[in-house]
Short mmCIF file of C-alpha atoms in Angstrom, two decimals:
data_model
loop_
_atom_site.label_atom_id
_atom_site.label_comp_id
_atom_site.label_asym_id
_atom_site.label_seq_id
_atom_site.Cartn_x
_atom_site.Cartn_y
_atom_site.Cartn_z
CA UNK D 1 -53.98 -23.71 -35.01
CA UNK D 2 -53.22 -19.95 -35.71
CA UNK D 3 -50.58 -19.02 -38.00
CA UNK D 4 -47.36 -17.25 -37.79
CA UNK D 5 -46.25 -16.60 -41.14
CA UNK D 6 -44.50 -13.33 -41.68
CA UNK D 7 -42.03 -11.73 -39.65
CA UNK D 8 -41.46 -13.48 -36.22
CA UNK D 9 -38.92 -13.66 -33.54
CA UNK D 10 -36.58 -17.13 -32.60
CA UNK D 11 -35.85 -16.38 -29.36
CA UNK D 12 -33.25 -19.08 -27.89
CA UNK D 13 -32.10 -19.58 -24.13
CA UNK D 14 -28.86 -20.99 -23.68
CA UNK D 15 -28.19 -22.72 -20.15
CA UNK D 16 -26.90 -26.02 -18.88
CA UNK D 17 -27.47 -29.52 -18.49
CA UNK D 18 -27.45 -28.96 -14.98
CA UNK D 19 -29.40 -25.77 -14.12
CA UNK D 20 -32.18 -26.51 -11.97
CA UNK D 21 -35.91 -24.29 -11.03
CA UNK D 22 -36.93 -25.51 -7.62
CA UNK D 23 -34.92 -28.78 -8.32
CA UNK D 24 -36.44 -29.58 -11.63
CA UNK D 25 -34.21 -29.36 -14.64
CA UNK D 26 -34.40 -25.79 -15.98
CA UNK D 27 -35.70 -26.99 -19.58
CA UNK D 28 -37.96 -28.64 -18.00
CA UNK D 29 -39.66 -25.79 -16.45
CA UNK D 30 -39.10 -23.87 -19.63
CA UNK D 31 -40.93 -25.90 -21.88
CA UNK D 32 -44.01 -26.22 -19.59
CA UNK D 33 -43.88 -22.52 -19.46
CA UNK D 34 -43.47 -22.10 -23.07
CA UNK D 35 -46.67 -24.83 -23.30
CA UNK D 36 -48.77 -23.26 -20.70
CA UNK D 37 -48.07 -19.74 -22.20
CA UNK D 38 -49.34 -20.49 -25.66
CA UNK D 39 -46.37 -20.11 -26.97
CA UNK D 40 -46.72 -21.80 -30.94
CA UNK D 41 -44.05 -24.66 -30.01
CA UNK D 42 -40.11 -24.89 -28.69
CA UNK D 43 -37.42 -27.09 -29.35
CA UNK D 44 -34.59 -28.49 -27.01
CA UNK D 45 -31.19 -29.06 -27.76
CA UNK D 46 -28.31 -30.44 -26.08
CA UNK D 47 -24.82 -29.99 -27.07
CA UNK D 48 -22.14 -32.27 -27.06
CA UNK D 49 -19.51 -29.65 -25.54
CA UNK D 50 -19.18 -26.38 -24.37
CA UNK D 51 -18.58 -23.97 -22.02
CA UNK D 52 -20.00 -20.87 -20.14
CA UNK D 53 -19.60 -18.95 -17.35
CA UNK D 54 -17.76 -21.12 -15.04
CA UNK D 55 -14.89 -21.46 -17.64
CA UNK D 56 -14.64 -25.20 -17.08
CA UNK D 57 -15.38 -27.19 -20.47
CA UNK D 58 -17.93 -29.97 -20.31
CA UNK D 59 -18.23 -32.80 -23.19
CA UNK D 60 -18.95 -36.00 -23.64
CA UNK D 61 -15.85 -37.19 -24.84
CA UNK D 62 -14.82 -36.98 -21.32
CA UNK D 63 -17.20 -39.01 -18.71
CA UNK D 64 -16.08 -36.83 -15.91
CA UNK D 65 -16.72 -33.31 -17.92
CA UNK D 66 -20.34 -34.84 -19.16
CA UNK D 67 -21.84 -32.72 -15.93
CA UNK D 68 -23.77 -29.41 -17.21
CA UNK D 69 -23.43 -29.85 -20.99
CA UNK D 70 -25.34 -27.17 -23.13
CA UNK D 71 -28.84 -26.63 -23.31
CA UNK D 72 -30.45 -24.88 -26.24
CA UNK D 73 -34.17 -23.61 -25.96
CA UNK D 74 -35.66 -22.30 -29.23
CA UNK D 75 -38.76 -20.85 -30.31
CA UNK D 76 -40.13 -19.39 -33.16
CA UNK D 77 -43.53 -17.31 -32.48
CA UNK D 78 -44.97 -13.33 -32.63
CA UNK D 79 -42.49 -10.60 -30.96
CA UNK D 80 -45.61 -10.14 -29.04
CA UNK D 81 -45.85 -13.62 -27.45
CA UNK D 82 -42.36 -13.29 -27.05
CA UNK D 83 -42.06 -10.00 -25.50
CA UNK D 84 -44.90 -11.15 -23.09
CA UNK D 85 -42.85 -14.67 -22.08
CA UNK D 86 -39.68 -13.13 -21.63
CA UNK D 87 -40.32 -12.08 -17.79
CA UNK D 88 -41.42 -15.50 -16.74
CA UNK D 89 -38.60 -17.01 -18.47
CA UNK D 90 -36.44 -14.47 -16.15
CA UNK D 91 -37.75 -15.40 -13.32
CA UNK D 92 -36.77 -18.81 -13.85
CA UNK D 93 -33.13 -18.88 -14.86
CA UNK D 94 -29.95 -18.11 -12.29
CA UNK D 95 -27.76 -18.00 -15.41
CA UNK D 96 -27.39 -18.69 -19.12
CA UNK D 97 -27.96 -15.82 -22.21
CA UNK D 98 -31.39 -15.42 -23.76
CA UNK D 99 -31.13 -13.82 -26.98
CA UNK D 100 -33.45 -12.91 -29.78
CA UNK D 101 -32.75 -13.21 -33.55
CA UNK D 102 -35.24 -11.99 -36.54
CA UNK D 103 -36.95 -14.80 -38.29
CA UNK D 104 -39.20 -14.87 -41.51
CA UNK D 105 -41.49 -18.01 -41.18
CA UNK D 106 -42.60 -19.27 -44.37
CA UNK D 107 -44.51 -22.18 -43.24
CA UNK D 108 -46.36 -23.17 -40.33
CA UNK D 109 -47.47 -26.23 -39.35
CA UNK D 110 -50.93 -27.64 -40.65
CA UNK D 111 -51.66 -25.57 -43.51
CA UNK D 112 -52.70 -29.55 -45.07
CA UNK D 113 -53.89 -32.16 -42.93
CA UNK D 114 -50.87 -34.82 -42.24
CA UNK D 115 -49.66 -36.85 -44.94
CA UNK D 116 -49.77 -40.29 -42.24
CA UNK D 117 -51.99 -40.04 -39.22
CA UNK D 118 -49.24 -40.25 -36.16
CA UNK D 119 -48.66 -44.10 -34.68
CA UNK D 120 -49.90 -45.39 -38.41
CA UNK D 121 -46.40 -44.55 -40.46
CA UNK D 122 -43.87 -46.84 -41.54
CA UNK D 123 -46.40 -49.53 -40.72
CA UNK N 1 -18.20 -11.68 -15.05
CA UNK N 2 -19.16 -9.27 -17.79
CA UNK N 3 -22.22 -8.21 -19.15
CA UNK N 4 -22.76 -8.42 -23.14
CA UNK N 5 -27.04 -7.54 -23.18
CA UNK N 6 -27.53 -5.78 -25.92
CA UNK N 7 -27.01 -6.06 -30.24
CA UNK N 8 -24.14 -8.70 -30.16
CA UNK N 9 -23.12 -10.95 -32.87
CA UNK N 10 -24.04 -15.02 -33.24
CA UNK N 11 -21.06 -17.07 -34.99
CA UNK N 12 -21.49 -20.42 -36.39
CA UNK N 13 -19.23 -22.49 -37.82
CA UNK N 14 -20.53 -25.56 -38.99
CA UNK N 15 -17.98 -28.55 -39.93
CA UNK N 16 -17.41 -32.28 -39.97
CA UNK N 17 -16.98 -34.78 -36.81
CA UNK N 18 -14.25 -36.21 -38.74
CA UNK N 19 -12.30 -32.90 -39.15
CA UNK N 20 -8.94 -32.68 -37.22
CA UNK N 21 -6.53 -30.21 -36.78
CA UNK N 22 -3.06 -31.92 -35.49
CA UNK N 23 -4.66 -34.80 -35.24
CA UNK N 24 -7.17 -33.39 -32.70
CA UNK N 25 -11.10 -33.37 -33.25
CA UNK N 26 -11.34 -29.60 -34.76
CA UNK N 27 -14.61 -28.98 -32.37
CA UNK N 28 -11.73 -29.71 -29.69
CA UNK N 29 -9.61 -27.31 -30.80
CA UNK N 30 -11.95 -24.56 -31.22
CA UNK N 31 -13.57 -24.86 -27.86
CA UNK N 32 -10.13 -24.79 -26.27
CA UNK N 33 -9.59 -21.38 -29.08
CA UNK N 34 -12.48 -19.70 -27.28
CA UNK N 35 -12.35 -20.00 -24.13
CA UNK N 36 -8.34 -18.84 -23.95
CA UNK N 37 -9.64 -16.57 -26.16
CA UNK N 38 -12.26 -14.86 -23.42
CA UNK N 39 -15.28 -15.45 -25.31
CA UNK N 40 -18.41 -15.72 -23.41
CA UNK N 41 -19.37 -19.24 -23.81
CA UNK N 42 -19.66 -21.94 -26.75
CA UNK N 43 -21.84 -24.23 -27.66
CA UNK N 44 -21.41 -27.48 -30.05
CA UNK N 45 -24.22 -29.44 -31.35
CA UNK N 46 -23.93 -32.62 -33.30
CA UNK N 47 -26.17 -33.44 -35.85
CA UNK N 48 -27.75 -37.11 -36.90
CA UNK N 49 -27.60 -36.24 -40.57
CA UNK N 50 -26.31 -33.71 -43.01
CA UNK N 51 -24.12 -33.29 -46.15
CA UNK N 52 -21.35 -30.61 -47.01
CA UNK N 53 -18.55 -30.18 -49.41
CA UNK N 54 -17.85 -34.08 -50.73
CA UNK N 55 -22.08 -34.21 -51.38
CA UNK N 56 -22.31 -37.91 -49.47
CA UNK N 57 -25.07 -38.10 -46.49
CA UNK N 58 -24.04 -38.65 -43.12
CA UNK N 59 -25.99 -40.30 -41.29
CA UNK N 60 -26.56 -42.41 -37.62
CA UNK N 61 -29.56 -43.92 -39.19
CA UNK N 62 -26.93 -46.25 -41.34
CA UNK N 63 -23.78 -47.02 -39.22
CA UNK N 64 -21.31 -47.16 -42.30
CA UNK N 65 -22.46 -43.25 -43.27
CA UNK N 66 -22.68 -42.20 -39.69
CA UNK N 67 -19.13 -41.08 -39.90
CA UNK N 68 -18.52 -37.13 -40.39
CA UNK N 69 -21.78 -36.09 -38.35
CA UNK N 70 -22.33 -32.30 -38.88
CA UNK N 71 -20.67 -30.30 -36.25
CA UNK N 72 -22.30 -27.00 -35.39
CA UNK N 73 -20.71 -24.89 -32.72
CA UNK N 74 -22.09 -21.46 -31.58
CA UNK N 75 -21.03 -18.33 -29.85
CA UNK N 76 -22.80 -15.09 -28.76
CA UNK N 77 -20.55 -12.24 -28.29
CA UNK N 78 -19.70 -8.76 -28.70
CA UNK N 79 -18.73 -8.26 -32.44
CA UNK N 80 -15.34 -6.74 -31.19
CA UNK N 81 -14.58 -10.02 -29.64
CA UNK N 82 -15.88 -11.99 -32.49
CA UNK N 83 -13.89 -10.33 -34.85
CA UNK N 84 -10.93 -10.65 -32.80
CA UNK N 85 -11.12 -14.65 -33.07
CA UNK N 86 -11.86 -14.96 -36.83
CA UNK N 87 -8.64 -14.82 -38.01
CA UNK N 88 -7.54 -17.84 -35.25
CA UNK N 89 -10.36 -19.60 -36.12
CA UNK N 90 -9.91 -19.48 -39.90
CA UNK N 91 -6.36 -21.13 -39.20
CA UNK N 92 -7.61 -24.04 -37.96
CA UNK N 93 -10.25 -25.10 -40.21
CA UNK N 94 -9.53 -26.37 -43.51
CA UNK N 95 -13.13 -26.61 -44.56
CA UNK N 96 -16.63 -25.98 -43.18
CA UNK N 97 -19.06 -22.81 -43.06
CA UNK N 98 -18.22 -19.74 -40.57
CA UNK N 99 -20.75 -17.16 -40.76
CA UNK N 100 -22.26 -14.48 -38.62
CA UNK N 101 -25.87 -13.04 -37.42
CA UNK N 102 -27.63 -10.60 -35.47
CA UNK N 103 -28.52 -11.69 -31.90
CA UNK N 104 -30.38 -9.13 -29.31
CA UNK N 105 -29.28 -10.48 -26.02
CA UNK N 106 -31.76 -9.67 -23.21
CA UNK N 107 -29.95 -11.48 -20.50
CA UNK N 108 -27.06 -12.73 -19.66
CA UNK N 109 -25.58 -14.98 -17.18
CA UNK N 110 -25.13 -14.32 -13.78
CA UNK N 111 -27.57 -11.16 -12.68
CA UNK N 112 -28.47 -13.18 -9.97
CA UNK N 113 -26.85 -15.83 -7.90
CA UNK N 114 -27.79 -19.74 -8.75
CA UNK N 115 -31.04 -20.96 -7.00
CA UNK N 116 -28.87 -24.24 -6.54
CA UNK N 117 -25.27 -24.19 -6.51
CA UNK N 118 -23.34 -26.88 -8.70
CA UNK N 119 -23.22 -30.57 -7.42
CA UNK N 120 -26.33 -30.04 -5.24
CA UNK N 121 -29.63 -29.71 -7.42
CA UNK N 122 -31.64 -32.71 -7.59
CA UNK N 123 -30.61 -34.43 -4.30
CA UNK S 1 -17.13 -26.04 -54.75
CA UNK S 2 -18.66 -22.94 -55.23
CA UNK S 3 -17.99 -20.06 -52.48
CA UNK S 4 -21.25 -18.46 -50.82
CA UNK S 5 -19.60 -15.92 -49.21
CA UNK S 6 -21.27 -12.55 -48.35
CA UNK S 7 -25.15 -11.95 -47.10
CA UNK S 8 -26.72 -15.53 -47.82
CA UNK S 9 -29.32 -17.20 -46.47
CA UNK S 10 -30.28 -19.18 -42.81
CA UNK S 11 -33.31 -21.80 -43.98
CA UNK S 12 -34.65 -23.55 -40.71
CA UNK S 13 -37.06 -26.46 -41.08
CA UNK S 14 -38.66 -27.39 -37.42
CA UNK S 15 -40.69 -30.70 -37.81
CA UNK S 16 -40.88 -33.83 -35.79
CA UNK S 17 -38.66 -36.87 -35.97
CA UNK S 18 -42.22 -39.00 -36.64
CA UNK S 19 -42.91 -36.90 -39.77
CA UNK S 20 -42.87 -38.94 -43.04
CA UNK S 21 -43.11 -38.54 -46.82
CA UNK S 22 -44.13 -41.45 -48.43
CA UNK S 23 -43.86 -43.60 -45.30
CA UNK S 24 -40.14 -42.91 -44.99
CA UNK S 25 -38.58 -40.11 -42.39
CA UNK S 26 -39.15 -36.49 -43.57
CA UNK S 27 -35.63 -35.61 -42.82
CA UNK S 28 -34.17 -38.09 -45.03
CA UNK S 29 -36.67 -36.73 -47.46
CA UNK S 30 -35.34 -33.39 -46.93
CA UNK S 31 -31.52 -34.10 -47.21
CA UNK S 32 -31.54 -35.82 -50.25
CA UNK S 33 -34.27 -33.31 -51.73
CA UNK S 34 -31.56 -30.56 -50.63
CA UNK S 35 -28.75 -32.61 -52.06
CA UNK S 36 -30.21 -33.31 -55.24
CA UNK S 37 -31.34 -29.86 -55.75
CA UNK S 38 -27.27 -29.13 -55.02
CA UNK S 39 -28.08 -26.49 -51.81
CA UNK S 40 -24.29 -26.24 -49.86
CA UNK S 41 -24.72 -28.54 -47.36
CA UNK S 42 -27.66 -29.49 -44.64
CA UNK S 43 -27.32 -30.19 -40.86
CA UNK S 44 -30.46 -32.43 -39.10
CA UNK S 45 -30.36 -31.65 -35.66
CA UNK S 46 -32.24 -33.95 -32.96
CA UNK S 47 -34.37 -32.47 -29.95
CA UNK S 48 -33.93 -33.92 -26.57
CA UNK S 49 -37.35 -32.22 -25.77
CA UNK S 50 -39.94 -30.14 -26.94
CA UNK S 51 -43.34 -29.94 -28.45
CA UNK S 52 -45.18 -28.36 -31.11
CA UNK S 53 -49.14 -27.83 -32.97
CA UNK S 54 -50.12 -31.06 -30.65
CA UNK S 55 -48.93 -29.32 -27.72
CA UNK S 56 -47.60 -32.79 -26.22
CA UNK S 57 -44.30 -32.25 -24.51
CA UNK S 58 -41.97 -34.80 -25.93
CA UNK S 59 -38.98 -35.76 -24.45
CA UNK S 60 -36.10 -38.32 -24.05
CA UNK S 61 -36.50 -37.77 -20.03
CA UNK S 62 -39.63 -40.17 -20.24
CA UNK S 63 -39.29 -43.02 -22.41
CA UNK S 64 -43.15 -43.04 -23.80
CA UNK S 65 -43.22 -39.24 -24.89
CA UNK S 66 -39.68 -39.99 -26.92
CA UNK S 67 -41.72 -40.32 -29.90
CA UNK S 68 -41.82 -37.75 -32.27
CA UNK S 69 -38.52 -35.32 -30.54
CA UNK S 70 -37.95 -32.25 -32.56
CA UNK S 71 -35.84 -32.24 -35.58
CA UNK S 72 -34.37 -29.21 -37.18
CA UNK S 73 -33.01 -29.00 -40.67
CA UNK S 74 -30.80 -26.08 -41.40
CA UNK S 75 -28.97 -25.25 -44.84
CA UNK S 76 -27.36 -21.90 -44.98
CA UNK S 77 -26.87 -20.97 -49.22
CA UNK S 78 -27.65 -18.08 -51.38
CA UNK S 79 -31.12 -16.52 -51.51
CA UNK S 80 -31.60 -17.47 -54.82
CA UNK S 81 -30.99 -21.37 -54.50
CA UNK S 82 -33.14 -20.95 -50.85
CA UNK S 83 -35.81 -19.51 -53.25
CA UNK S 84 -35.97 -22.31 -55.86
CA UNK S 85 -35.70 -25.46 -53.26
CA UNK S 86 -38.98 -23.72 -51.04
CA UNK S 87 -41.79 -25.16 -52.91
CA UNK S 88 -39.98 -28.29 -53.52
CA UNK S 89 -39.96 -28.49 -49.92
CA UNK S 90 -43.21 -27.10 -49.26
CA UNK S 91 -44.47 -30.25 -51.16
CA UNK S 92 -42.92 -32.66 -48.59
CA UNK S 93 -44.73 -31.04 -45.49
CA UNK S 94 -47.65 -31.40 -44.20
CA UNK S 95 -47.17 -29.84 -40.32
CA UNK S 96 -44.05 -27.93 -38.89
CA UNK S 97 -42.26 -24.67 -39.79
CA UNK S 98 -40.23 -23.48 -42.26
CA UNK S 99 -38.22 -20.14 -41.83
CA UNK S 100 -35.78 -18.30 -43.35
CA UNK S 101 -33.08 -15.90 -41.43
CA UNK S 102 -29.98 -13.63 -42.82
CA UNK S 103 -26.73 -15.04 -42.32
CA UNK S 104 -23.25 -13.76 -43.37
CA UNK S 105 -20.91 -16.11 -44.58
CA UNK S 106 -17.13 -15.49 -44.00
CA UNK S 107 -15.83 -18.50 -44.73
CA UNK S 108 -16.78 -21.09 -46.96
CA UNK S 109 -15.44 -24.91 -47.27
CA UNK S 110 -12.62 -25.57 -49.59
CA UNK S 111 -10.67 -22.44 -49.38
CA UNK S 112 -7.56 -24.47 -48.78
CA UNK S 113 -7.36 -27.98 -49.05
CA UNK S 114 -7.51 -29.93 -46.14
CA UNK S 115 -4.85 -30.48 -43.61
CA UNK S 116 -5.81 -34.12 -43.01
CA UNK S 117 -7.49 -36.31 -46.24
CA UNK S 118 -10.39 -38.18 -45.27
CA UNK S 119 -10.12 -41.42 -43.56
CA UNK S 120 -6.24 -40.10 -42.46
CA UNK S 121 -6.93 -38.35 -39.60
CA UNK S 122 -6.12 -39.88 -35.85
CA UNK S 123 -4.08 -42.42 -37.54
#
């Protein structure tokens, strides 16, 4: 596992529920190509309401405006990794913001082996 | 639609599930706030867990303390526009955290038209 | 309540919802190490998807890789308190990452009491 301490770069890609890559669900496709490119992990979100481009709000308080709620991609890695990403993850979106924000990692991941092997805790 | 690539401004204003203005959910109320507003888009997130201002832990892991989730709801925009809704935004809330960040956005929205268009991907 | 207002502090914790401290979820851990410790407030967020240092994609699209979805913990406070809470914190990890972003905070909580009391509201 290499480490990213230091200064890094969250980048996060906004889209919807509903956004599709060759009819896959956009996130989908993101996170494989987040995995496939080495990137050092990425987290999916999905809001509760919202709205975007198309003006309409979606939420789930309302069954019929549950279509296309919010989609939140993050991940935290090197501006290089990034910067090297960022052209696939064009190619795959019709719509939505990416954005990048500064981030100072303090921590990551297995700088100790896990406390509780995975499948043994709570047990 | 118009373009906002480039430095723009990330709000956040984190509150309570349980917070109402007239009687309405707050997140409700600031959703409908930004879009008649013209902001870009919005985002709200719900969280399982979290504490704030009266120090007790929310919770959907116990259903008595699951009430007052953590609301989170996000917007990336110019910081003209931003700062234009501040002032509507603090007169709705009666608590809760509003702050701002930095956010470099490399893309937005529609450059392109949708590989799919809405109500057809998937089938 | 103390105000935070001005240049604070963005802490983001990224772990895994199957990440325990002392057999019990690391999150809970986490809030009521954050509470005790008297940070502002904390937000857990839940991942739909995602994956991290095991590069398994996890995800609530397939029922048998729902184990282990993202979880993000997020307190926004002064530096200072940020600073003092990180080895505490540090001590309850043992995978995921910890990072630390500016944020400026405009508004904070109790600045007026509240339009609706707790347990009021909707009624």
């Amino acid at each position: 596992v290499r480490g990213i301490e230091g200064e890094q770069v969250l980048l996060r890609i906004i889209s919807g529920e509903a956004h599709t890559h060759d009819r896959r669900p956009l996130y989908d496709c993101l996170i494989e190509l987040l995995r496939a490119e080495g990137l050092a992990g990425a987290t999916v979100l999905k809001g509760v309401a919202g709205f975007g481009r198309d003006r309409e709000i979606h939420t789930t308080a309302i069954e019929v405006a549950a279509r296309d709620l919010p989609i939140v991609v993050e991940v935290v890695d090197t501006a290089e990794r990034i910067d090297r990403v960022l052209p696939k993850i064009d190619a795959l979106m019709s719509g939505g913001i990416v954005s990048i924000e500064r981030a100072h990692v303090i921590r990551y991941a297995g700088s100790r082996p896990p406390e509780s092997p995975e499948g043994h805790q709570g047990s």
